[in-house]
Structures are given as structure tokens and as C-alpha cells.
CSV table of C-alpha atoms in Angstrom, one decimal:
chain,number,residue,atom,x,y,z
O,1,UNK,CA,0.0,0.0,0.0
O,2,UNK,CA,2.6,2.4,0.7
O,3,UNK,CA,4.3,1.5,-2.3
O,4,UNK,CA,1.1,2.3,-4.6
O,5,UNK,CA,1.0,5.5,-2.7
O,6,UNK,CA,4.0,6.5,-3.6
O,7,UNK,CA,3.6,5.5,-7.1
O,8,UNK,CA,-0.2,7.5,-7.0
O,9,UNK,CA,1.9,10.9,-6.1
O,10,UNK,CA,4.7,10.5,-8.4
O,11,UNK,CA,2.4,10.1,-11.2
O,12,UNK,CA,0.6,13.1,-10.0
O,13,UNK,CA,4.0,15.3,-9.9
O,14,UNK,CA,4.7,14.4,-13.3
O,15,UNK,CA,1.5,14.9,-15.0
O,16,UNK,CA,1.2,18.2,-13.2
O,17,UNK,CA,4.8,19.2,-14.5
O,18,UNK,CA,3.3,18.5,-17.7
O,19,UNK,CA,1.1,21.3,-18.0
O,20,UNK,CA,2.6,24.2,-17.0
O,21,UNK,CA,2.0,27.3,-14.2
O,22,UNK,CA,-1.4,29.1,-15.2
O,23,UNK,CA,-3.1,26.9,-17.5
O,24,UNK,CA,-4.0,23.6,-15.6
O,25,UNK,CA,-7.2,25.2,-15.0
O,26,UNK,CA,-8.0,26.7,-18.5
O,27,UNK,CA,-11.1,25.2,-20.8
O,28,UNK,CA,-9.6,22.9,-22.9
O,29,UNK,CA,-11.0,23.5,-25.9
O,30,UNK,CA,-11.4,27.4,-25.2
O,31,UNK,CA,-11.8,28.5,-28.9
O,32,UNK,CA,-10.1,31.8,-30.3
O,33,UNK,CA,-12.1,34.7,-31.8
O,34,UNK,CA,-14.1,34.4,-34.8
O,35,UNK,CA,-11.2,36.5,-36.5
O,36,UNK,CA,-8.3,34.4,-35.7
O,37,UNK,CA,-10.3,30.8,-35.8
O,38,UNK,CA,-9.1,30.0,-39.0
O,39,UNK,CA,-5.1,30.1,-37.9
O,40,UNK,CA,-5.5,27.3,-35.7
O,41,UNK,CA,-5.8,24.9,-38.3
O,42,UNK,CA,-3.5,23.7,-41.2
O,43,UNK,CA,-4.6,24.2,-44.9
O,44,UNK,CA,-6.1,21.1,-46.6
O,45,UNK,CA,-2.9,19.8,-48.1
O,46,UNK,CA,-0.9,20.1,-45.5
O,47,UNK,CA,-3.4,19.1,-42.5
O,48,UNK,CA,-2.1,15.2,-42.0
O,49,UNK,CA,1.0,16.1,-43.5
O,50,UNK,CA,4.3,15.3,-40.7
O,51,UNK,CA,6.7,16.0,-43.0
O,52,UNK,CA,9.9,14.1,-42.1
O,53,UNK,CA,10.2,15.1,-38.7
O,54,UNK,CA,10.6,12.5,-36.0
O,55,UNK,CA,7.5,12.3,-33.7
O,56,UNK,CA,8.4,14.0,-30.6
O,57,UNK,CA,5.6,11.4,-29.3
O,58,UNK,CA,8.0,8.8,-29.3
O,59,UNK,CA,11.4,8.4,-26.6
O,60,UNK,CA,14.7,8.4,-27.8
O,61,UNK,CA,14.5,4.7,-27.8
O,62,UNK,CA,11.7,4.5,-29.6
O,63,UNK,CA,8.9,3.6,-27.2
O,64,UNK,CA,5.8,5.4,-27.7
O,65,UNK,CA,4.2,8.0,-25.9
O,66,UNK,CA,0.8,6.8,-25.0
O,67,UNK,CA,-0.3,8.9,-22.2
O,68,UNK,CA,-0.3,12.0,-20.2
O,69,UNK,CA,2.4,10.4,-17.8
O,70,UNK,CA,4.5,9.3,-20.7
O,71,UNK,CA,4.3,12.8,-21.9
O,72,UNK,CA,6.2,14.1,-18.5
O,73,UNK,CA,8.7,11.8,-19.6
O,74,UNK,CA,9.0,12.7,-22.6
O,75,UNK,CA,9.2,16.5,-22.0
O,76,UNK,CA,12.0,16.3,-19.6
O,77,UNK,CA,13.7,13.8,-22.0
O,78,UNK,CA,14.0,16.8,-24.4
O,79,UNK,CA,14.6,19.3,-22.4
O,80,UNK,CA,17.9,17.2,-20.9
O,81,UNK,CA,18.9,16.7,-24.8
O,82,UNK,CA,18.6,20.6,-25.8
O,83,UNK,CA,20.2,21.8,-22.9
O,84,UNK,CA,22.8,19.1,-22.9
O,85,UNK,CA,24.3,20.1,-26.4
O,86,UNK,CA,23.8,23.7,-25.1
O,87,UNK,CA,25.3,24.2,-22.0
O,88,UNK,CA,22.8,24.3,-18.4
O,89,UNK,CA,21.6,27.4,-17.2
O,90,UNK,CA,22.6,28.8,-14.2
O,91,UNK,CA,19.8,29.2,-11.5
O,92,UNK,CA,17.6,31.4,-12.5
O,93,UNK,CA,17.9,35.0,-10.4
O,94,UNK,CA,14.4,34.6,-8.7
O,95,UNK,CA,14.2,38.7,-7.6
O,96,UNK,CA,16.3,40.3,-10.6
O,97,UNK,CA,17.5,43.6,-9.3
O,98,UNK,CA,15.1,46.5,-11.6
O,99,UNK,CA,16.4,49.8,-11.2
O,100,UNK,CA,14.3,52.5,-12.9
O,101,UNK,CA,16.7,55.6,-14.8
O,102,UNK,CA,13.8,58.0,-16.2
O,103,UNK,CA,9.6,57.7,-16.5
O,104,UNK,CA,7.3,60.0,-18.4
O,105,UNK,CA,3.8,59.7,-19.2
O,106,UNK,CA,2.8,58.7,-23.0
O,107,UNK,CA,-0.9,58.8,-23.9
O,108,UNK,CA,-2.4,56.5,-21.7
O,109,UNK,CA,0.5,54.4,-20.0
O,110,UNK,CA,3.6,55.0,-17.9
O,111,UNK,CA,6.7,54.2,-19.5
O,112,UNK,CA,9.8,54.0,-16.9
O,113,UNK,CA,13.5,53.8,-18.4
O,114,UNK,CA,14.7,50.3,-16.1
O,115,UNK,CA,17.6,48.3,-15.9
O,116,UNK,CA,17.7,44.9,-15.2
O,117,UNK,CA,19.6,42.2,-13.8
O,118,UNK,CA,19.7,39.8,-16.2
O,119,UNK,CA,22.6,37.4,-15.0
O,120,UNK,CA,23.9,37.3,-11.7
O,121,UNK,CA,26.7,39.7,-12.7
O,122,UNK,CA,25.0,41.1,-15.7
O,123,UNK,CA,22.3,43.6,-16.3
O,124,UNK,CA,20.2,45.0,-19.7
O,125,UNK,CA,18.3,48.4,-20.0
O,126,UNK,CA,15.2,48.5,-21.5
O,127,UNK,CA,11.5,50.1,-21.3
O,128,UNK,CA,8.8,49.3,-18.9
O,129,UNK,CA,5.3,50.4,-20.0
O,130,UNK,CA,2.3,49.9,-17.8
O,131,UNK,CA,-1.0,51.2,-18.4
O,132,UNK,CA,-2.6,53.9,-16.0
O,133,UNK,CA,-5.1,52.8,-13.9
O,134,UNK,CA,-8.8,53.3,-14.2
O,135,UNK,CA,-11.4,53.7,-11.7
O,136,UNK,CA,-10.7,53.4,-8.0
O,137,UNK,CA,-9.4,49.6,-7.9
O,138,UNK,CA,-8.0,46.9,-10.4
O,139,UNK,CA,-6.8,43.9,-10.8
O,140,UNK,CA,-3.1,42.6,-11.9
O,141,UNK,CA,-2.5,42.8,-16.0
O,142,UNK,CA,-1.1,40.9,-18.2
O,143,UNK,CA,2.3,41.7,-19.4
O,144,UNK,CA,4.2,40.4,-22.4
O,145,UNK,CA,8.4,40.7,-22.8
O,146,UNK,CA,9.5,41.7,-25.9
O,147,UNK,CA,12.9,40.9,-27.6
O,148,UNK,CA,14.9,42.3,-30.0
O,149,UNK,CA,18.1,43.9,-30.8
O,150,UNK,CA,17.2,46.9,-29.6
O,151,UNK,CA,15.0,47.6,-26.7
O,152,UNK,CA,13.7,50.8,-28.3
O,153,UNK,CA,12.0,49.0,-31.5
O,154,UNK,CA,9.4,47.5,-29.1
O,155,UNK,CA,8.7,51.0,-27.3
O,156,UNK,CA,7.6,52.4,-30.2
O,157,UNK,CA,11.1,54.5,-30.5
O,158,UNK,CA,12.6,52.1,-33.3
O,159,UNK,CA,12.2,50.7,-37.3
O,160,UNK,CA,8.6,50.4,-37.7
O,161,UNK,CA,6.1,47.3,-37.0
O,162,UNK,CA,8.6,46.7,-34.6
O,163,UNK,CA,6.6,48.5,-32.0
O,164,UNK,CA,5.2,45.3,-30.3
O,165,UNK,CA,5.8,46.6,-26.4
O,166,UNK,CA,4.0,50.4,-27.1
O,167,UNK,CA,1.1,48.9,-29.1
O,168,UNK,CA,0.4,46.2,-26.5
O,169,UNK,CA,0.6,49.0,-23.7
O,170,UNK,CA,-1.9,51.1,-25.1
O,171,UNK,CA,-3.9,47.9,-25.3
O,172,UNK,CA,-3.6,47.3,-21.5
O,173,UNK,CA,-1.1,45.1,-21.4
O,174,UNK,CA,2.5,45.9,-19.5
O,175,UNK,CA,4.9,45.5,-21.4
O,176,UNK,CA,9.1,44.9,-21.0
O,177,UNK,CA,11.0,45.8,-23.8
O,178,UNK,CA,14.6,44.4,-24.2
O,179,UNK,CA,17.5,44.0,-26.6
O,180,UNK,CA,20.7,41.9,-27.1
O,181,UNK,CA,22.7,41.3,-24.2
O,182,UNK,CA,26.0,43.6,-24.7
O,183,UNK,CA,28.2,40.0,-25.1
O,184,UNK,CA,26.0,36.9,-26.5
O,185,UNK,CA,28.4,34.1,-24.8
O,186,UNK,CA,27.9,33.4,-21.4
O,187,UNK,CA,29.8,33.9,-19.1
O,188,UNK,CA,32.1,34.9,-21.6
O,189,UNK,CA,33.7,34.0,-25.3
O,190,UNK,CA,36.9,32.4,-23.8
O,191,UNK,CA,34.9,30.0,-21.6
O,192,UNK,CA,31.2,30.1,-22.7
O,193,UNK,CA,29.1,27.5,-21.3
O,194,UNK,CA,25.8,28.3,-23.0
O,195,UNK,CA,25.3,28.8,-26.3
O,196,UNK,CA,24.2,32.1,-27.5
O,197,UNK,CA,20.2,31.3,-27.8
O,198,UNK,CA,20.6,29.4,-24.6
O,199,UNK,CA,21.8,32.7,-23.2
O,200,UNK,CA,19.1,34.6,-24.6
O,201,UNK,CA,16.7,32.4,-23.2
O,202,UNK,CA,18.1,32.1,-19.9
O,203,UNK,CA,18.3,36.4,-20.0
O,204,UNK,CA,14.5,36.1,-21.2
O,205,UNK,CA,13.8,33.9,-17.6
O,206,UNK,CA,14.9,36.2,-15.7
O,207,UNK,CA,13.2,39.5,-17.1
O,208,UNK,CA,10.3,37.1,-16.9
O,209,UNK,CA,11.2,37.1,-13.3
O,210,UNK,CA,11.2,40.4,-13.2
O,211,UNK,CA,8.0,41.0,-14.1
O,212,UNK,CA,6.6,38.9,-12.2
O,213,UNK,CA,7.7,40.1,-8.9
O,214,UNK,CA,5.9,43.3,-10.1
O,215,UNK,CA,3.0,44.2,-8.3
O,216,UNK,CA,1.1,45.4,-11.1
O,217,UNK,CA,1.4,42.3,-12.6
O,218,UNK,CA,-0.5,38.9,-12.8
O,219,UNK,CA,2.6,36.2,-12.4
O,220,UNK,CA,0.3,33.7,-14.5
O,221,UNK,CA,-0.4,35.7,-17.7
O,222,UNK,CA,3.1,36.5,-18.9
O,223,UNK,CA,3.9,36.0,-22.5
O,224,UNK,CA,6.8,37.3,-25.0
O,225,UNK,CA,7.0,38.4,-28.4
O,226,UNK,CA,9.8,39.0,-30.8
O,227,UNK,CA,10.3,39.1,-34.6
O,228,UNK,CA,13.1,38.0,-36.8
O,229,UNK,CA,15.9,37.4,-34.4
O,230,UNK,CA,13.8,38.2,-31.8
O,231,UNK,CA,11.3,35.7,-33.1
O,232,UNK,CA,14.1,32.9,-32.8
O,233,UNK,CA,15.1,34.5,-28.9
O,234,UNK,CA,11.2,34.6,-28.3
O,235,UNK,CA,10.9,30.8,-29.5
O,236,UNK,CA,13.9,29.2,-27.5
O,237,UNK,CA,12.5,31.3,-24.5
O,238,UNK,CA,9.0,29.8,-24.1
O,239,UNK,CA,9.9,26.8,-25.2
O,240,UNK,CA,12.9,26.6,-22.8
O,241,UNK,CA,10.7,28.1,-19.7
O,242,UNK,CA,7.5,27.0,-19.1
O,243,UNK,CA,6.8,29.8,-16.9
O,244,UNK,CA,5.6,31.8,-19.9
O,245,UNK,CA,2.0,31.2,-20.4
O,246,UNK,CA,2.2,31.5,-24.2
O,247,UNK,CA,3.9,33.0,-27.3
O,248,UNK,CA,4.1,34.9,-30.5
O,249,UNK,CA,7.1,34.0,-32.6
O,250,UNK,CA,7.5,36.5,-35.8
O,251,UNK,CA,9.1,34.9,-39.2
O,252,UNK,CA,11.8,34.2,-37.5
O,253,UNK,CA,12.6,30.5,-38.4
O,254,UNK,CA,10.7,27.7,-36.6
O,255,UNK,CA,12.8,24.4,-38.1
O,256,UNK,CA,16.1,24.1,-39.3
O,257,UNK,CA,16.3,24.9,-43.0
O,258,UNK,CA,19.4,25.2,-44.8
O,259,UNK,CA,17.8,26.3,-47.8
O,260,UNK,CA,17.1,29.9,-46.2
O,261,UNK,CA,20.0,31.8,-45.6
O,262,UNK,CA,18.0,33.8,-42.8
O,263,UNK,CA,17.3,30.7,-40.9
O,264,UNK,CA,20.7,30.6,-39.7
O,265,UNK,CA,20.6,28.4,-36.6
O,266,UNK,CA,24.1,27.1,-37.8
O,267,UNK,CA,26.1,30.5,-37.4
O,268,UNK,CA,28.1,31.5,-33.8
O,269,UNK,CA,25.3,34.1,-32.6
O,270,UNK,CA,22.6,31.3,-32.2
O,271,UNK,CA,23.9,27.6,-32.0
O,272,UNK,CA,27.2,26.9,-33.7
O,273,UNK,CA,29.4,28.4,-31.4
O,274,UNK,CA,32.5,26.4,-31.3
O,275,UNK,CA,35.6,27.6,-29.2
O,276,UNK,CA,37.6,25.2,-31.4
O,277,UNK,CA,36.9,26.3,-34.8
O,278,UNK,CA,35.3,29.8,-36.7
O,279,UNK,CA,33.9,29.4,-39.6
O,280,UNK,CA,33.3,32.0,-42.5
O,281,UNK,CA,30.0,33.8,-41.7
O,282,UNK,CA,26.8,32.2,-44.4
O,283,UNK,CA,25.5,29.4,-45.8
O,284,UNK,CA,26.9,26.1,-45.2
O,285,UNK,CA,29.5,25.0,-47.8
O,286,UNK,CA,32.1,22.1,-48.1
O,287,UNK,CA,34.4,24.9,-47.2
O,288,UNK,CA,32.4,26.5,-44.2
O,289,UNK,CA,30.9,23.4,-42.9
O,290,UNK,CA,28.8,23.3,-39.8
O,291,UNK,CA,30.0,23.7,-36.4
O,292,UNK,CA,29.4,23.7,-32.6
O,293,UNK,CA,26.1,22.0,-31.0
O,294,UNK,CA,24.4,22.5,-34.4
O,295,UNK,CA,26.6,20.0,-36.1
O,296,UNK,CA,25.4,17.3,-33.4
O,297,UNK,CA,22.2,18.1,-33.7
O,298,UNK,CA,21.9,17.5,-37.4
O,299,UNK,CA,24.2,14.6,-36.7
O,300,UNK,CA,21.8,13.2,-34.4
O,301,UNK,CA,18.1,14.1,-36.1
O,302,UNK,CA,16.9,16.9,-34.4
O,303,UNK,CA,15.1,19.8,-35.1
O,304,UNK,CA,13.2,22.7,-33.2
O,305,UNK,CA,9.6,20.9,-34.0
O,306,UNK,CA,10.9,19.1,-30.4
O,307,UNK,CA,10.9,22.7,-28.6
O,308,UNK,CA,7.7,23.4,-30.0
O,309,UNK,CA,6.3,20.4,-28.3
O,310,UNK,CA,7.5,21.7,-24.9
O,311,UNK,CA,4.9,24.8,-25.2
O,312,UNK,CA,2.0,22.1,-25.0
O,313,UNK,CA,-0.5,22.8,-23.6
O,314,UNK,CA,0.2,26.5,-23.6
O,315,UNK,CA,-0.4,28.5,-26.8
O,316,UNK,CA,1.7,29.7,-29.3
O,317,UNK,CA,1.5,31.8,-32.6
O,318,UNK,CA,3.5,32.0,-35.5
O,319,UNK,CA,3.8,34.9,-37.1
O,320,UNK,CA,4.9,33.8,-40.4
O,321,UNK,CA,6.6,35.4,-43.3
O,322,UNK,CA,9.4,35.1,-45.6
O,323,UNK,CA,11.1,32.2,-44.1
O,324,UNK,CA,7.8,30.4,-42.3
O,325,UNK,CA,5.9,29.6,-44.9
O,326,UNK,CA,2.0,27.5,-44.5
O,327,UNK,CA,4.6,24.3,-45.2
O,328,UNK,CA,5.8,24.7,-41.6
O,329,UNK,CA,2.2,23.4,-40.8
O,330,UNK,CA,4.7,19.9,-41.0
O,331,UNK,CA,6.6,20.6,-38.1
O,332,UNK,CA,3.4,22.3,-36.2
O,333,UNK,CA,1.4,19.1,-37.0
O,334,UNK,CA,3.8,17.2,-34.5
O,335,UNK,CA,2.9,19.4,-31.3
O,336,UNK,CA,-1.1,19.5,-32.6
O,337,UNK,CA,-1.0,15.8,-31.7
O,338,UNK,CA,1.2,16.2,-28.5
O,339,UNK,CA,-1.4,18.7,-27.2
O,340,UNK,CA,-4.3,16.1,-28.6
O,341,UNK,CA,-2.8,13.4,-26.7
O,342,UNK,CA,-2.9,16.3,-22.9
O,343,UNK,CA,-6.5,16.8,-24.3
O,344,UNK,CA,-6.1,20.1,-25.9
O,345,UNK,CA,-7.3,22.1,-29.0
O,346,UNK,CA,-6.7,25.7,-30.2
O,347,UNK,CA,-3.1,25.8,-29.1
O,348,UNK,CA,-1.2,26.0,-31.9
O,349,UNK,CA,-1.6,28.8,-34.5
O,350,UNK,CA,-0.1,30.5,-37.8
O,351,UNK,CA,-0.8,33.7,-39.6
O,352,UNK,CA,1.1,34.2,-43.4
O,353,UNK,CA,2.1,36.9,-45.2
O,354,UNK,CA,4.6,37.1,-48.2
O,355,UNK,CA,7.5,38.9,-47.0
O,356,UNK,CA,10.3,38.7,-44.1
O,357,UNK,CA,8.8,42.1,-42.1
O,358,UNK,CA,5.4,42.1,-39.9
O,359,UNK,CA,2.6,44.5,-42.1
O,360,UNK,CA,-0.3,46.3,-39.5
O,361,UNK,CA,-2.5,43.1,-40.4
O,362,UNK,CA,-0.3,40.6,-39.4
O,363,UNK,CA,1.3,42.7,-35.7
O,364,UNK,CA,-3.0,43.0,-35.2
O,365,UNK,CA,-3.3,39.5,-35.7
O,366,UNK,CA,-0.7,39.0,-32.5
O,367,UNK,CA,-2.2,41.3,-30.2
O,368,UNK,CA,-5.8,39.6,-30.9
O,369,UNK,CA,-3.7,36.5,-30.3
O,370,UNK,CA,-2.1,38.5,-26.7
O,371,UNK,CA,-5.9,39.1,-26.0
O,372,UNK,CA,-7.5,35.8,-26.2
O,373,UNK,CA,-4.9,34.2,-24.5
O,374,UNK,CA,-3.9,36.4,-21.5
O,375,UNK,CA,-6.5,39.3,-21.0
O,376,UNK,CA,-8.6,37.2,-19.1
O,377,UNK,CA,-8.3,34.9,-16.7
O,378,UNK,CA,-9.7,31.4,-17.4
């Protein structure tokens, strides 16, 4: 008896660990807005289509998945294989330091100039937007981080359709907006550990962190957004820390595709750092092979459709372009039937347009997406 016990709360741990902070309690089968139905499922000819991706619902062994407790498995079976060829993470900083440097009012929100610790002996300056308050009482918002190479691209201060953090502010969300660290290798080039989007995603934990311990902030409903780059930091950040309760990733590569010279997973800055060796910056050629953790990915099968998978059941939207195309629908298929298999619909999601930059249709298309999934509490 005390044996079955024991088995009866381990099972419960690790189905629980399954489905992340903030969304064990949400419908599900909660359906999106008439206007953004349609993105949750895959065009006719792609809609069974798996492409030649291996089924993230199978073990590295090759068992099968066949159950929510497999799943737990599973999950931290991936998780140990990413951040084995990338380096581990240092604890995360659960109170990151946030030291505010200027604040002004802009139309109806607060923005605040902040610098935050973003490593234990590291910090990033960025923008802080939170809506004013109405009437005499309210509740904690929403917030969503956004990423890119500039912090001031997301305040609204930047290239345009960048302005993810001012838009979402004035939509009553607060808002964090970030850019690249000042050094991408952690804790630094002569003895990194992490590899660069590792170390983006670990710097994306802790602003999450930081938000969190905000009072004007609901802990549960904290997303991130990024495009282009910041669509590949955004990506490895969610699907790296399940503490964010969903995600917009913008055209910014979801699989491995060395047909694209954007999608360039393979160079130093993302995941082919290799102390050992530098390569000539571009596509890969017999002369300028690949190098780092990327080589051994390739080597050994992978792709990013097995991140993906870790965001079930939490939401996600692509935001594609140029270099996601409706054939990613292949990749997305695989984490459709993960979330299937937890009991889920309507968590996986892509929006198309023809070129590499966001347009005003598709950046609406994300903050409807922001809407359904975190204004209100479910």
C-alpha cells in the first residue's frame, strides 16, 4: 500500500509538470475569436501532413508516448537533450535587481527607463510600459516581454512594425521591452558554457522574473513576443521556460532549413558556437561546414519541432513570413497531436504573409492573439 501511494503521487508530480503554471485550469478547448479561428488549423494539403520530422511522441529509444504520464517523460527527455548540447543554465535569479533611470507619461501608460539584472553579474536596459489605472481599484494585468536587438524597437522609438511593447501597452497590457545582451556568450567568449540562444533564453527567464515580482502584474499571464531574431530569442524562451503562459514568434525561423539563408541556426550568434573552430559567416558549404552544437544536432536528427512540443498545452502563434511559410504546418502538426494526446485544442496557431517584415494586419493578428490568451483569466 505504501508503495502504490508513492507510485499514485509521483504520477501526480509528473502529469502536473506536464502542464505548465497558469493553465492547468483553463477550458480545454477554449476557442479563439471568430477573427483568428481559421489560424489554428492547417490548410487542406498540409493538414495530416508530418513531414519528415521524428515524432516527438515517441522516446529516444523509440517507445511510444501513450499517455499523459509518458508525456512528463518525454518532455524532460528533451529538455535534458537541448540543454545538454547547449550548456545548463545557471539558476535562475528569482528577484532580478530592476532599477528605474527615467519615467514619463505617454498617452495612456507610464513608460519607466529600467535596468535589469539579467545574470547574476550582468544587467540590460530597456523600457517598462504599464498602463494607467482606471477607476478606483484593479486587478493585476497581463504583461508580455518583448525581444529584439534593440530595446527601443518594441517602445515604439525604433524601425517600424517593430513597436510590439508600445502597441500592446496602449492595449492594456504591461509590457518589458529588451534588446541583445552587450556580449552573447555566457559567461564569456573564452569560456562560454551556454550557447548564444541558450543565453538569450536564460536572459528572457529572468526579465520574466522580473516581471513577475511586479506588483502590477498577474505572475500567470506572462507571455513574449519577438520578430526575426527576436522571433528565434522569443521561440527558445518559451519553449525553454515553461513559466511563460504563451507566445508569438515573428518569421523568424521555426525548423532548421538550410535552404534559407535567414534561418541561420548554424552561425556563432545562435547555435554553432565552437571555441575550437570559426567558420566563415553564411550558408553552409564544403568549405564553411557546420560547427558547434548544431553539427550534433543534425548529426543526431533533431530539429526545433521538439521545442515546439515543450509549449503544449500553452499556446503559441506563428507569425509567419518570408522564411515560415504554411509548409511549416509539417513541423506544427507534431505538437497538434502532442497537445491532442494532454487533451487540448486551439493551441497551436499561424498567420502568413509574403515577406520577411510584420505588415499592420499581421502585428494585429498578434495582439488579438495576446488578447485571447492572457487578458482574461480562465
Amino acid at each position: 500500500m505504501k508503495r502504490l501511494c508513492q507510485r499514485v503521487i509521483l504520477t501526480s508530480v509528473l502529469v502536473l509538470a506536464a502542464i505548465p503554471a497558469g493553465y492547468a485550469a483553463r477550458d480545454k478547448k477554449a476557442a479563439p475569436p471568430a477573427t483568428l479561428a481559421p489560424y489554428f488549423t492547417a490548410p487542406a494539403e498540409f493538414a495530416q501532413d508530418l513531414g519528415n520530422y521524428r515524432s516527438p511522441l515517441r522516446f529516444d529509444d523509440g517507445a511510444p508516448v501513450r499517455n499523459k504520464q509518458d508525456w512528463a517523460r518525454r518532455r524532460e527527455e528533451i529538455l535534458r537533450y537541448w540543454h545538454g548540447r547547449m550548456g545548463p543554465w545557471p539558476p535562475e535569479i528569482v528577484k532580478p535587481k530592476v532599477e528605474v533611470l527615467q519615467e514619463e507619461r505617454r498617452e495612456n501608460f507610464l513608460q519607466q527607463r529600467v535596468r535589469v539584472q539579467v545574470a547574476p553579474d550582468r544587467h540590460n536596459e530597456g523600457y517598462l510600459m504599464v498602463p494607467e489605472a482606471t477607476g478606483k481599484r484593479r486587478s493585476r494585468l497581463p504583461a508580455v516581454l518583448v525581444v529584439y536587438y534593440d530595446p527601443e524597437a518594441g517602445a515604439g522609438q525604433g524601425k517600424e512594425l517593430r513597436d510590439f511593447g508600445y502597441q500592446l501597452a496602449k492595449r492594456g497590457f504591461v509590457a518589458l521591452s529588451i534588446g541583445s545582451p552587450y556580449t552573447s556568450n555566457y559567461p564569456a567568449k573564452d569560456g562560454a558554457v551556454l550557447q548564444p540562444l541558450s543565453y538569450l533564453a536564460y536572459v528572457a527567464a529572468n526579465c520574466r522574473n522580473a516581471l513577475a515580482n511586479d506588483p502590477r502584474v498577474d505572475p500567470q499571464r506572462i507571455g513574449i513576443v519577438g520578430h526575426s531574431y527576436g522571433g528565434k530569442w522569443a521561440m527558445f524562451a518559451s519553449c525553454l521556460n515553461e513559466k511563460f503562459a504563451c507566445a508569438a514568434w515573428s518569421d523568424g525561423g521555426i525548423v532548421f532549413d538550410e535552404s534559407r539563408s535567414n534561418v541561420n541556426y548554424w552561425e556563432p550568434w545562435y547555435l554553432g558556437f565552437d571555441r575550437a573552430v570559426t567558420r566563415k559567416p553564411g550558408v553552409i558549404t564544403p568549405k564553411s561546414p557546420r560547427t558547434g552544437p548544431y553539427k550534433q544536432m543534425m548529426e543526431d536528427g533533431r530539429d526545433l519541432h521538439e521545442l515546439h512540443a515543450l509549449m503544449a498545452p500553452r499556446p503559441f502563434l506563428v507569425s509567419g513570413g518570408s522564411e515560415d511559410p504554411p509548409m511549416r504546418w509539417k513541423a506544427l502538426n507534431h505538437t497538434v497531436a502532442v497537445n491532442r494526446l494532454l487533451g487540448y485544442e486551439n493551441r497551436v496557431a499561424m498567420t502568413n504573409r509574403p515577406a520577411h517584415s510584420p505588415t499592420p494586419e499581421s502585428n494585429e493578428q498578434i495582439y488579438q492573439f495576446f488578447h485571447w490568451a492572457l487578458k482574461h483569466p480562465r
